[in-house]
Amino acid sequence: MSEMIDIIVDSQSYKVQNGSLLIDLLIKEKIKVPYFCYHESLGADGNCRMCMVEIEGQKRPQIACDTFIKPGMIIRSKGENIEKVRTDILELELINHPVDCPICDQAGECSLQEFYMEYGLHDSKISISEKVKHSKHLDLGSNVMLDQERCVLCARCTRFTDKITYTHELGIIGRGDEAKVTTMPGRKLDNPYAMNVVDLCPVGALTSKDFRFAQRVWFLQTVDSICHGCAKGCNIYIDHNKIKYQDDVIYRFRPRRNDNVNGFFICDAGRLSYKQLQENRLESAILNGEKITQMQAIAKAKELLAKHKENITVVIDANLYTEEIEAILAFAKELNAKVCSPKEVYRDESFKDDMLRSSNRAANYKTIERLNIDTKEPDSSSLILNFNHPQDFEATSVINFLTHNRLSLGLSLPIAAYSENEGTLTNEDGFTQKCEKAIFKNVPIPTIIEHLIRLRR
Amino acid sequence: MSFMFSKENLLKIEELKKRYPNPHALSLPCLWMAQYQEGFISLDAIDAISQIIHMPSMEIYGVATFYTMFRLEPSEKLIVDVCKTLSCKLCGSDEILEHLEKNDTIKLRHVECLGSCSTAPVMQINDVYYENLTIAKVDAILKELK
Amino acid sequence: MRDCKIVSRKFELPNSHTLEVSKAHGGYKTLEKLREHSPLEIIDIIKASNLRGKGGGGAPAGEKWELMPQNSLKPSFLAVNCDESEPGTFKDRQIITKDPHLLIEGILITCYAIRAKHAYIYIRGEYKQFQDILQGAIDEAYEDGLLKECDITVHRGAGAYICGEKSALLESMEGKRGHPRLKPKQKEPEWFFDNPTLVNNVETIATVPFIVQNGADAYRAFGTEQSPGTLLFSMSGHVQKPGVYEAEFGTSMMEYIRHFGGGVKGGKKLKAVIPGGVSCGVLTAEECENLTLDYEALRCMRSSLGTGGMILMDEDTDMVVALKNILEFYHEESCGQCTPCREGTGWSDKLVAKILEKKGTKEDLNKLLEIADTMNGKTICVFAPAASAVIVDFMRKFRDEFEAKL
Ligand SMILES: Cc1cc2nc3c(=O)[nH]c(=O)nc-3n(C[C@H](O)[C@H](O)[C@H](O)COP(=O)(O)O)c2cc1C
Ligand code: SF4
Ligand code: SF4
Ligand code: FES
Ligand code: FES
């Protein structure tokens, strides 16, 4: 650890670590400096030349991403001079850019658009008709589409496949203004983290096929959550929107930075898991294949509980929130029931890698362990209460509490999915993290806790 | 993989490996060898090089497209590189270029200064320089090479 | 004009490229007494001579050598820059074809001084014919046992001007795209696969044997106080006898042109000279009148000596066409990583094309200067600033020709 020193940025004093990167300070302190190529996960490349600041004692403006802080530095990030420098560079950036924001998915979260609005270039007179033409709709694979004309050649995406995934699918070919990002001819972007390049791309050059044209981003609402794809517990944003009269819908998951857990990224499987989350939901109670009302279902459940009260087993899904698991345990205790959460089904060695993905595909497995819940399969019982555990078990009677439709006999009651509820999870490394409630359905599906209350009445 | 370096080239590569602190340095030398061996650099050749020097194929592909002398496609026609930069232009390269423009039996490329400005205009064919060009001289050279 | 053949001394001899001829005329003589000096003493001699890099920048060579560690755990390397792609420059080619053994001798001395065991010669891809001659000489040197303690490997480029820039050259030698690297914050050597490396131009290295053999003062006897010694100046374009002729720094430019070049081609009047490869600011004939060929004099003219490759343009030259030609070069050769350069070189080229088509406006001229300003001082390497200076100088000095085309 090197010492903390004082420097001045725009007449204000800051305490920073000697030798640290100036741009990190600017980002942390939310001092606005435009930049494309720098990214905290990828380091400096110094190619976009946008992050210019003035440093006292230096003749020319310097890029903040390649400036190491020294004691006594005096920096100006604002002012006519430096803003002109940036405007000029930005103007050059726009020469070969199609400026097709109205049809671009990135509109609203595009650094280029943001900067050029800010630097007043919307009516820039770019007096040249023949822009360099490149391909506009390249399917790179892994749901990623590339528009080479929108690309600002910041090399974030190529550095991602070089330095983060070590898969090296992307690269820059050609040189000068003919340079462009691409894959090897006939080859695809193909790695379990590929879609992160969409978030990394500062402009609309890389877009998600999954999200393309689905929604304008400024309509979306964003909620903090945790991916339930595996025990890693990657932090995500849930982007959702409720269009009038329609139901609240998730449009995408995006990674949310957490240096303790997932850094900047999430895997594609987790990112796309929002689809399964919404598809094929169990929305009404079912008894032996027939729809019944909630009232009827609760009555039937109570009847079964009374009938089999000597021999009940409660099975818990290790993806449930800690609060839910604890409530179920309390309920089981009242019933004098056995409790288990069979773990074999969550084991998936093929999923594991050395980046983020864990072979344990249960988001709250740590809590099951902490609460000493049996992880073996249940012995034969006369009644099984299955709280969304993915397996089905034999018993004289079964009451399922399910988020999704499942071919199973007996009684099934619908429960809210994690996006429709809030709660905490503990990941495999012991970090306890909170998920906010994202989705407010027109007709809410009861949570497990609500069901338990009704069953007790 | 359909590309294989010739025995001779493989020997050369082994020798070269000893001359550099890291086999990545062999990317340009290997690309040259592949180009001489096949007349152009195929994607298969890039994969073969990738295996030999432990550099990702995509990176080698990016390298191959950075340098103007590498060809990623075969050319049936004779490739004629005529310098178009200032000294040659001042000494009449435009005429030569115009003349060759009409010749569709060759593949004409306008290249930047060949480092032969005192003998301008200049062209290069198959690594050989032809200097102090006139239209008559160009025609004679092309006839010779046919 | 004083005769001063330091590097070109053996050029005119028949078979000057062979070891036999070289040795018969004093080649490799310095090696006999080299070990009487310590490596640091050699560096001191070079420093005392104030030998300046002959690849275009004119940086004092001794100071660069001094940055090389004398007791490094990692191996040290020498990379000799024979990329020679600056338009108007063709001098290194003369050395590797006419006296390659002088270069090898220089390499051996340099490697001794910086404690390198391996030198690479990075040669532009187009120079295959000349590379073969150079390689022949190296092979001869190996056979003769001259390279027992130091290896020399020729590394061939493949067509990229920017690889002459020293860090791009090393990137290229590392097998990558020739992208110049971000500049270090303090004085340090260059790095080849993280090993300390010295990059010098062919002619710089070829000057070393003379200095070590005859002493720093012998070298300083030529040239001026601040630009001592000689350079293989060259001429091309509208000149009677184009070619490479060694002269001492401080020589009058016009006298040089008259003496070696026989004046302007066809007896026409001189209009302008680009003094040291296209990256140096253009000079009008009047400006050349009393000009001497040394770093300081050209700096005074807001131009630079560059590689010493003068391009002459006669009275009939269309300066807009000339600028367009140079901008095409920059457009074609930009490595493309920095935004101002990647976009600026292309845009300015297209703007001048528009002016040539007589579709330009006054606004385009101003835009051109604005682009030039954006390209200046904001990029990783000095390629874009050089392009910028070219635009500014042409427009400043020949503005009327541009305006006439609007
Ligand atoms: C764009 C650019 C191109 C260059 N091209 C060459 C070149 O072709 N040959 C060369 O020797 N130096 C060239 N240089 C200079 C080198 O970066 C480096 O300074 C030089 O090789 C150092 O050797 P010297 O000090 O002996 O001149 C170039 C520099 C730049 C910025
Ligand atoms: S595609 Fe996007 S991330 Fe990749 S280089 Fe272009 S702008 Fe940068
Ligand atoms: S200034 Fe131009 S040539 Fe130099 S690094 Fe930047 S883009 Fe490449
Ligand atoms: S962010 Fe600093 S140059 Fe791009
Ligand atoms: S300009 Fe043609 S060889 Fe130099």
CSV table of C-alpha atoms in Angstrom, one decimal, chain B residues 80-83 88 91-93 96 113-125 127-141 145, chain C residues 84 89-91 93-94 97-98 124 126-127 129-130 133 236 242-244:
chain,number,residue,atom,x,y,z
B,80,VAL,CA,2.5,-5.2,-59.8
B,81,ASP,CA,3.2,-2.7,-57.0
B,82,VAL,CA,3.8,0.8,-58.4
B,83,CYS,CA,4.9,3.5,-56.0
B,88,CYS,CA,7.7,9.1,-57.8
B,91,CYS,CA,8.9,12.1,-61.6
B,92,GLY,CA,5.9,10.8,-63.5
B,93,SER,CA,4.5,7.8,-61.8
B,96,ILE,CA,2.9,4.6,-65.5
B,113,CYS,CA,7.1,5.0,-51.1
B,114,LEU,CA,9.3,2.0,-51.8
B,115,GLY,CA,12.4,3.7,-50.5
B,116,SER,CA,13.8,4.1,-54.0
B,117,CYS,CA,13.0,7.7,-54.7
B,118,SER,CA,16.2,8.6,-56.4
B,119,THR,CA,15.4,6.2,-59.1
B,120,ALA,CA,11.8,7.2,-59.5
B,121,PRO,CA,9.4,6.1,-60.9
B,122,VAL,CA,9.6,2.7,-59.3
B,123,MET,CA,7.7,-0.6,-59.2
B,124,GLN,CA,8.1,-3.9,-57.5
B,125,ILE,CA,7.1,-7.3,-58.8
B,127,ASP,CA,10.2,-8.7,-54.4
B,128,VAL,CA,12.3,-7.3,-57.3
B,129,TYR,CA,12.6,-3.5,-57.8
B,130,TYR,CA,12.3,-2.0,-61.2
B,131,GLU,CA,13.6,1.5,-61.3
B,132,ASN,CA,13.8,4.6,-63.5
B,133,LEU,CA,10.6,3.4,-65.3
B,134,THR,CA,9.3,4.6,-68.6
B,135,ILE,CA,6.2,3.2,-70.3
B,136,ALA,CA,8.4,1.4,-72.8
B,137,LYS,CA,10.5,-0.1,-70.0
B,138,VAL,CA,7.4,-1.2,-68.1
B,139,ASP,CA,6.1,-3.0,-71.1
B,140,ALA,CA,9.4,-4.7,-71.8
B,141,ILE,CA,9.6,-5.9,-68.2
B,145,LEU,CA,7.9,-11.8,-66.9
C,84,GLU,CA,13.2,3.2,-43.7
C,89,THR,CA,14.4,8.4,-47.6
C,90,PHE,CA,16.5,5.7,-49.0
C,91,LYS,CA,19.8,6.0,-47.2
C,93,ARG,CA,19.4,0.9,-48.1
C,94,GLN,CA,22.8,2.1,-49.3
C,97,THR,CA,23.8,-3.1,-49.8
C,98,LYS,CA,27.0,-1.2,-50.1
C,124,ARG,CA,11.0,-3.2,-44.2
C,126,GLU,CA,9.8,-4.4,-49.5
C,127,TYR,CA,13.6,-4.5,-49.1
C,129,GLN,CA,16.4,-7.9,-52.4
C,130,PHE,CA,18.6,-5.8,-50.1
C,133,ILE,CA,22.6,-8.9,-49.5
C,236,SER,CA,14.8,13.1,-54.9
C,242,PRO,CA,19.0,12.4,-57.4
C,243,GLY,CA,20.8,10.2,-54.9
C,244,VAL,CA,22.5,9.8,-51.6
